[in-house]
XYZ file of C-alpha atoms in Angstrom:
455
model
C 31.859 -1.477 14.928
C 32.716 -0.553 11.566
C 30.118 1.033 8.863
C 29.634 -1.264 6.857
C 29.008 -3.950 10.027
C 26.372 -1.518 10.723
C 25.027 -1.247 7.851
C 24.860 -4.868 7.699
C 22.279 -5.267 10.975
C 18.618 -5.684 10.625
C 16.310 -2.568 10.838
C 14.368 -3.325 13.867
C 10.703 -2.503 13.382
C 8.467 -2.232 16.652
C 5.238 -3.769 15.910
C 3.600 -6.369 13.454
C 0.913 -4.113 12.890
C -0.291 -2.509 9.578
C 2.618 0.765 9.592
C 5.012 -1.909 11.206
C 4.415 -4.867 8.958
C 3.880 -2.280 5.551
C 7.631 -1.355 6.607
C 8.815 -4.867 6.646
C 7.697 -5.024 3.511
C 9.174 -1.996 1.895
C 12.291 -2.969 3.696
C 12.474 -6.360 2.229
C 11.396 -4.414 -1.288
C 14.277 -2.409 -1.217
C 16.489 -5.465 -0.216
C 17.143 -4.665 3.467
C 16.577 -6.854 6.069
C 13.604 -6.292 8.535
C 13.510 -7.530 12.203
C 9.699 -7.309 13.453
C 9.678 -6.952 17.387
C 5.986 -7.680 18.085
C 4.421 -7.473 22.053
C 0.996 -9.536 20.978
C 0.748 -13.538 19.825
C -0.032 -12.818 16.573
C 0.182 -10.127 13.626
C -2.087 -6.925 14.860
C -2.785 -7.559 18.013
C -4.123 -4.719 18.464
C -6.681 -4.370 15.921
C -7.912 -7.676 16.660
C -8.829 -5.908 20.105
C -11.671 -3.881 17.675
C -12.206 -6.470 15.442
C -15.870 -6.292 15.859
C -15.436 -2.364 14.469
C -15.792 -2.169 10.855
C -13.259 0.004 9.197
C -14.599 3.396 7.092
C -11.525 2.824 4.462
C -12.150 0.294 2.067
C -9.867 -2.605 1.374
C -8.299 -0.692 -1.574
C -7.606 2.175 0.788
C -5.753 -0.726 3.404
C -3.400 -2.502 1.561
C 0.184 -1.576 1.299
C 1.503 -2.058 -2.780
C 4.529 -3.419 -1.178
C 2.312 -6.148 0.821
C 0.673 -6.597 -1.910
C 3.975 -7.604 -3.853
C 5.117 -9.398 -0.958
C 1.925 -11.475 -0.741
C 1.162 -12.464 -4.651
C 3.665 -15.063 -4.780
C 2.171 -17.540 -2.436
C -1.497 -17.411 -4.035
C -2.857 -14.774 -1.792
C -6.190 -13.428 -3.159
C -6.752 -9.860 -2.916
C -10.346 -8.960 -1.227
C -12.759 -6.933 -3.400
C -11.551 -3.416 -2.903
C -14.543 -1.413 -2.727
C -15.565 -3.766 0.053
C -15.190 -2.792 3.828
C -13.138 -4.674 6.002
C -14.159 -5.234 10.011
C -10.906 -5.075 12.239
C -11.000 -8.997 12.322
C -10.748 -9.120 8.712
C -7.838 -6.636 8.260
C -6.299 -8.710 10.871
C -6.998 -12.284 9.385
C -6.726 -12.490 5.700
C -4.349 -9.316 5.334
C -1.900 -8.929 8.438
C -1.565 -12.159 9.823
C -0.928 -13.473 6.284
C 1.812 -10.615 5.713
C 3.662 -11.884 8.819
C 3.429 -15.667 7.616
C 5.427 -14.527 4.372
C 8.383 -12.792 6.428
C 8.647 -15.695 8.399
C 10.999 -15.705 11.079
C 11.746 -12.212 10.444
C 8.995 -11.571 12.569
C 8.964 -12.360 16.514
C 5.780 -12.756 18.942
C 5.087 -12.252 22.795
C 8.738 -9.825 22.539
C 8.302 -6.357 24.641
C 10.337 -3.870 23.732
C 11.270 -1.882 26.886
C 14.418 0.208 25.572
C 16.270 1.611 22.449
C 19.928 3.465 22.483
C 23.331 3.834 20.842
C 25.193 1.141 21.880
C 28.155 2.723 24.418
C 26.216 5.564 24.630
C 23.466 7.429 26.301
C 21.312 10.293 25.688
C 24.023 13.022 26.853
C 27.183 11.249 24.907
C 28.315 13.208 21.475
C 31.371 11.372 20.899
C 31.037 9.148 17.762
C 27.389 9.001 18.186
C 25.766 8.122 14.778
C 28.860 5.817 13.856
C 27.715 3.283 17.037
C 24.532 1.003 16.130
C 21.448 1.032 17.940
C 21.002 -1.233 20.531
C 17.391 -2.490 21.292
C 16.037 -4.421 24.732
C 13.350 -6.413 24.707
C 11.569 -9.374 26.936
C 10.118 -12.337 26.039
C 7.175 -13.770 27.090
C 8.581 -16.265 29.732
C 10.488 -12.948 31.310
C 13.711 -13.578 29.732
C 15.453 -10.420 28.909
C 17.598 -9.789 25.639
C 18.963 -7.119 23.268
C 19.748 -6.817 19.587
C 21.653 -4.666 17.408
C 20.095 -2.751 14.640
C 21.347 0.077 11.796
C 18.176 1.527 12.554
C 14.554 1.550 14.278
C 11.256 2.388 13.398
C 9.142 2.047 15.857
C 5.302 1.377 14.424
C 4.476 0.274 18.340
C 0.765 2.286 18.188
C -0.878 4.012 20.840
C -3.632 1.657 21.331
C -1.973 0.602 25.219
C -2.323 4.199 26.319
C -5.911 5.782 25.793
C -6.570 9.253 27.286
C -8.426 9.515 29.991
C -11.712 10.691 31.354
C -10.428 14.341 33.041
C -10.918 17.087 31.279
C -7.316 18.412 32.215
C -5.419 15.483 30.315
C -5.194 13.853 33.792
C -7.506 10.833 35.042
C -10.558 12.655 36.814
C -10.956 12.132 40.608
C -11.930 9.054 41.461
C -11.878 7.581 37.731
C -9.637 4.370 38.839
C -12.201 3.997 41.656
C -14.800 3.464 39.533
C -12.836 1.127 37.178
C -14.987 -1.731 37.029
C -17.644 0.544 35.358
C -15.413 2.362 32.668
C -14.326 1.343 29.366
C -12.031 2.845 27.259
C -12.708 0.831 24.022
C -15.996 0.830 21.584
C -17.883 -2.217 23.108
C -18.550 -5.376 21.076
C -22.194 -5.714 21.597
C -22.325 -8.968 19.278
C -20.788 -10.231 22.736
C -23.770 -11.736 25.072
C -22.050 -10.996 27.788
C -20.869 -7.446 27.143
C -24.216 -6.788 25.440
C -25.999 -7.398 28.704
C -23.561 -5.224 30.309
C -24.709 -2.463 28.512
C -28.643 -3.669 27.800
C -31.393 -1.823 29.030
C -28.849 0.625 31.040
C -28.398 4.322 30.933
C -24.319 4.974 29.710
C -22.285 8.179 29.105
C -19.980 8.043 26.115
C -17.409 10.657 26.514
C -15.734 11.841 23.014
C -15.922 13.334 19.512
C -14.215 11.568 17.401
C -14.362 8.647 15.001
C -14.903 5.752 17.777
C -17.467 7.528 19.952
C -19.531 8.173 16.880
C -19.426 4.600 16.114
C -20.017 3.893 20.129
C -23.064 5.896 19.925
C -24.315 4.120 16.796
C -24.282 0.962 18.419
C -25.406 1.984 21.615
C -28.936 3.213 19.108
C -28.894 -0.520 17.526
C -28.947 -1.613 20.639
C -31.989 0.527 21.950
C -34.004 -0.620 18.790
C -33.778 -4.243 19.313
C -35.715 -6.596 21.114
C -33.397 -7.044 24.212
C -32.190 -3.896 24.904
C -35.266 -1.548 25.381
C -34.533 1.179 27.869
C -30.670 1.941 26.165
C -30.029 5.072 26.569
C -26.722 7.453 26.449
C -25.547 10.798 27.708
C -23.111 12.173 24.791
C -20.470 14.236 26.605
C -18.782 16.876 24.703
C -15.635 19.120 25.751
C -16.802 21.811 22.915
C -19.709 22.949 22.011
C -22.228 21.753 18.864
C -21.491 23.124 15.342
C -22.596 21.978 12.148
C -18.838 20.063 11.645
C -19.516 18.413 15.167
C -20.699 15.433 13.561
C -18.035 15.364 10.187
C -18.453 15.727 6.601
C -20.999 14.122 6.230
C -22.111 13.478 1.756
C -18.839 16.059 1.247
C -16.680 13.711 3.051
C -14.475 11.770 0.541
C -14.700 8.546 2.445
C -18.105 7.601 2.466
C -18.238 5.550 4.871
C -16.843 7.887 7.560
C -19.249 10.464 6.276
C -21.708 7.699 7.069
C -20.522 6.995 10.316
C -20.699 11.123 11.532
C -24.474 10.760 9.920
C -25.185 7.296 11.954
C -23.994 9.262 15.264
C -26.723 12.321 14.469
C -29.289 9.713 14.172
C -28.838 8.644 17.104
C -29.131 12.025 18.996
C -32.536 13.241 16.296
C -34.300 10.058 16.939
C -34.078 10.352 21.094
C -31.899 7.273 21.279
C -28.761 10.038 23.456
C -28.843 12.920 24.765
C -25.723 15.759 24.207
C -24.155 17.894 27.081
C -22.090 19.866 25.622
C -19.117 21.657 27.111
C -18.374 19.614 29.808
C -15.469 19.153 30.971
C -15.284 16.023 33.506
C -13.570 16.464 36.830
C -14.558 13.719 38.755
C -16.133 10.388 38.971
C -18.220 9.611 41.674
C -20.167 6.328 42.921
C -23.327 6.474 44.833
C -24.694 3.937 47.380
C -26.401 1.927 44.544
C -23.275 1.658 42.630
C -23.744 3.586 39.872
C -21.324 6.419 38.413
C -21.693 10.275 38.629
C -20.006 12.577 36.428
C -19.131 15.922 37.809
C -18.079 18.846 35.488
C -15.439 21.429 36.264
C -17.968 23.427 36.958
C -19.690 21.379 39.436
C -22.762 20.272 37.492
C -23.390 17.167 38.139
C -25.074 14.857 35.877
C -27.938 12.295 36.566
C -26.088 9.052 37.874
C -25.597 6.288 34.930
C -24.485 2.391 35.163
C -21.441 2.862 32.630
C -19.135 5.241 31.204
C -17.287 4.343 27.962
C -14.305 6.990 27.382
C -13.229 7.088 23.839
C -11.247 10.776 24.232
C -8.655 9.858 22.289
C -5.237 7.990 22.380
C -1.442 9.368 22.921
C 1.947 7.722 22.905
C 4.112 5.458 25.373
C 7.533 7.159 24.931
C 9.096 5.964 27.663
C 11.783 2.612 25.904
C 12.873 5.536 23.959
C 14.089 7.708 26.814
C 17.335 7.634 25.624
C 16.819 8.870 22.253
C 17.113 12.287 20.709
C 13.712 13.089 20.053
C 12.437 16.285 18.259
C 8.724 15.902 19.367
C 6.027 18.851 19.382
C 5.427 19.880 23.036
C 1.707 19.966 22.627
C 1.189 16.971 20.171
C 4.148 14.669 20.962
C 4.577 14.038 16.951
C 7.501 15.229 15.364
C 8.205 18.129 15.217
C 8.043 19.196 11.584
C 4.903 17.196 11.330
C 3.141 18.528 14.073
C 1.635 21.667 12.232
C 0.415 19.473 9.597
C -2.171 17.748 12.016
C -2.242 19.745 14.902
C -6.350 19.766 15.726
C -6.157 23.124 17.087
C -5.369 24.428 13.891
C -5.823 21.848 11.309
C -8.415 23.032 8.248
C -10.765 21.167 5.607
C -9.289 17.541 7.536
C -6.930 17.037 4.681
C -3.385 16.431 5.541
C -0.629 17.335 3.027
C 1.125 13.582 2.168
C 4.436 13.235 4.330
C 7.664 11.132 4.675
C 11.114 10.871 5.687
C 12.031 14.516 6.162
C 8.654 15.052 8.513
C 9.638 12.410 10.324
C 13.233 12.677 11.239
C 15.140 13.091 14.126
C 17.932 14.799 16.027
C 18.456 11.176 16.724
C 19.870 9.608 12.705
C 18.087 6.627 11.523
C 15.144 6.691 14.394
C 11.456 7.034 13.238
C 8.161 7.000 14.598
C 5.414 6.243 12.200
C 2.267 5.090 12.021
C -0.346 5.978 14.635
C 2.377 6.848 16.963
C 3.724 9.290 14.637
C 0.689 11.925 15.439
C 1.289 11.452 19.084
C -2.175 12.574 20.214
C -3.657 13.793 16.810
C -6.675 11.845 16.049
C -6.833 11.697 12.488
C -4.531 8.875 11.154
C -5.148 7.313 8.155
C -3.553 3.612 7.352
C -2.744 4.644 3.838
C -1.243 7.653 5.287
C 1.476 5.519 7.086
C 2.155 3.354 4.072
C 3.470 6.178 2.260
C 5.292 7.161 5.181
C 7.112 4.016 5.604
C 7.914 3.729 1.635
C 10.351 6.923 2.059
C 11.745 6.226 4.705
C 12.616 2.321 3.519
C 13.683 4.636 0.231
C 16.051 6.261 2.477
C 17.715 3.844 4.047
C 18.255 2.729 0.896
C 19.994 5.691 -0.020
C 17.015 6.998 -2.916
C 17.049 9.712 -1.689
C 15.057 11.035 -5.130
C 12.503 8.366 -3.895
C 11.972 8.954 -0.500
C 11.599 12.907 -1.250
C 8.720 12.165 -3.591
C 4.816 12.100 -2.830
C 3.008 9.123 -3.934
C -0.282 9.793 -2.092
C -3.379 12.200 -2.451
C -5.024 11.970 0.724
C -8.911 12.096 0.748
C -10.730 15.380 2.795
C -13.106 14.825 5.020
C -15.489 17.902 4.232
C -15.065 19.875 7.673
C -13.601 23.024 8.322
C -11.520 24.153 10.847
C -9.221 22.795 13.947
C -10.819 21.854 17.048
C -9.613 25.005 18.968
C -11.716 26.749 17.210
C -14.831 25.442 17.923
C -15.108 26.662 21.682
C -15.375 29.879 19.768
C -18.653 30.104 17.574
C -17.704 33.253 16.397
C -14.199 31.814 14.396
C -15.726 28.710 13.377
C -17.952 30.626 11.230
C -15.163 32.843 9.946
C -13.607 29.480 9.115
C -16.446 28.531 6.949
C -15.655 30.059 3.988
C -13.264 28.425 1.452
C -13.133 24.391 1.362
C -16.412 23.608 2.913
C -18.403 26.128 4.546
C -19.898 24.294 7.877
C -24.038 24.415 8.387
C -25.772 26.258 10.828
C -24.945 25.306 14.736
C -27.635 22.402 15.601
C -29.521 22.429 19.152
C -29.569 19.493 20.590
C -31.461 18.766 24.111
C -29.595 18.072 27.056
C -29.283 14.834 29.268
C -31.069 15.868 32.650
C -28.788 17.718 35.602
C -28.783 18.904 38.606
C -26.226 21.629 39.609
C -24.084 21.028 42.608
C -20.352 21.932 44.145
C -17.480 19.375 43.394
């Protein structure tokens, strides 16, 4: 094909979620055309998989300005923006209405399961960035198809691929076994059904971040109320406690996550779970009654419980884009120049210096990650964070380059200190103290009852 065919194709844009359908946007803003590939039936399908969780960003915090543009023609009203949206709302009167406006520039129930130059694989140099990409995908009814594309952002999420349960990156021994007892999500306890699931029963929540905070919030509500006396949880930790284990806190500069890290403390001061901390699962055992024991790497062995919910994080299905040129981090799976932005084992005072296009490119011309998937297995994405990263690159591909170059963000800080290598070390986390936000003392927290064993 010629150039200037190619630069008349649609940029393909996996996923009709908020990074995916924020591109569209900016795409159509910058008068390109936009072809949304999305898996689900309707716009964020994945975050209407949480949309019982309540987001910590605020509605001003989740809009895209280019949405926003996009939208105010057809009489959309904006919602209050210091309010708090759940993931339902996000999905209903933001996203879904978003798609609605680009119309049939937006397809449902498509898979993508590859992305290449057309005529040419991974190992072929020969004329490589003049050939258009060429993208597979199959529909719902199995039907397999392709399309042509000047370029491809892929905004596809990692929500399909949570980590698992081992300690070692790998699923523990005997995890899958005990599948019917596992969750890897936050549980919607508004749900009868999935509220007596958990009701009354003793659970291990394995995790640090963001959604096993909330998960242990819940689990508390749960163990207050009428119908679900006898709740309790085991809190498993990989590290150790420290006064940043449970965030920012009142110096965090989103309240509500602040709030959230607070919620999650409560729950371990008022008796509701109990910590182990530095534990490492190896492997998942059932006894005769059914119920799950966790073994440690160690060989401690915990006190059997009815369910596990594993909420250790997500990381990113790269395999349609196997025939790519990918610069990716070895450790984080993000791109490479944006890797020591967010890596966790080094990453200080949780801000995160505003990015775009030139973070995100590369070897591979016209190919971008973004989004969640852009911090491969980092944990701390922000939505307004991918906005911004989707404006420069749309800038780019419109050839401004002056635009896409520029920062148009100030991202808020969370209040903690230090990455999360450095918190199996006690002594570095409180070098790390001083400057942005020196961390409290290290808490003591009591420990869920075990009994030591061999694996």
């Amino acid at each position: 094909m010629t150039a200037s065919a190619t630069t008349d194709l649609p940029v393909v844009v996996i996923g009709a979620g908020p990074a995916g359908l924020a591109a569209a946007a900016h795409l159509v803003d910058r008068g390109l055309e936009p072809l949304v590939l999305e898996a689900g039936t309707a716009a964020g399908a994945a975050v209407r998989e949480w949309a019982h969780v309540r987001l910590f960003s605020r509605w001003g915090e989740v809009v895209d300005p280019a949405a926003e543009k996009l939208l105010a023609p057809t009489g959309w009203t904006k919602p209050a923006a210091d309010a708090y949206p759940s993931g339902g709302d996000w999905a209903d009167l933001y996203l879904q209405p978003l798609a609605d406006v680009l119309g049939e520039q937006v397809r449902y129930d498509v898979t993508v399961t590859g992305v290449s130059r057309t005529g040419r694989d991974r190992v072929v140099d020969a004329e490589r960035e003049a050939q258009p990409f060429v993208v597979h995908f199959q529909n719902a009814d199995g039907r397999e198809q392709c399309v042509l594309a000047r370029a491809v952002i892929d905004a596809s999420g990692t929500w399909a691929t949570p980590s698992p349960a081992g300690g070692s990156g790998l699923a523990a021994l005997g995890e899958k076994a005990a599948a019917d007892r596992i969750t890897y999500r936050v549980p919607d306890l508004k749900d009868p059904a999935v509220r007596s699931r958990y009701s009354g029963k003793r659970i291990a929540v394995i995790g640090s971040g963001a959604s096993a905070f909330t998960a242990l919030a819940y689990l508390a509500d749960l163990a207050k109320s009428g119908d679900g006396e006898g709740t309790h949880t085991t809190w498993l930790l990989r590290r150790g406690i420290s006064g940043s284990t449970f965030g920012g806190g009142e110096a965090d500069q989103l309240p509500a996550r602040g709030a959230l890290g607070l919620a999650a403390r409560a729950a371990v001061d008022d008796g509701y779970a109990d910590a182990v901390t530095g534990f490492r699962t190896d492997a998942i055992e059932k006894n005769e009654a059914g119920r799950v024991i966790l073994v440690g790497e160690d060989g401690l062995r915990l006190d059997p419980v009815d369910e596990v919910i594993v909420l250790t994080g997500l990381r990113p299905d790269l395999t349609f884009l196997n025939e790519l040129r990918l610069g990716l981090d070895e450790r984080l799976q993000a791109p490479t120049e944006l890797a020591p932005l967010i890596d966790p084992n080094q990453h200080s005072c949780g801000t995160v210096y505003p990015h775009g296009v030139n973070e995100l490119s590369h070897p591979e011309k016209d190919v971008y990650l973004v989004g969640m998937k852009s911090y491969g297995r980092a944990p701390t994405f922000l939505a307004m964070t991918g906005y911004e990263q989707v404006r420069s690159i749309a800038a780019a591909l419109a050839g401004d380059r002056d635009a896409a170059e520029r920062v148009e963000l100030t991202l808020p800080e969370t209040g903690v200190c230090g990455g999360a290598g450095l918190f199996d070390e006690p002594e570095a986390a409180e070098q790390s103290g001083g400057g942005c936000c020196a961390a409290p003392a290290t808490l003591t927290i009591g420990a869920a009852p075990a009994s030591s064993g061999g694996c």
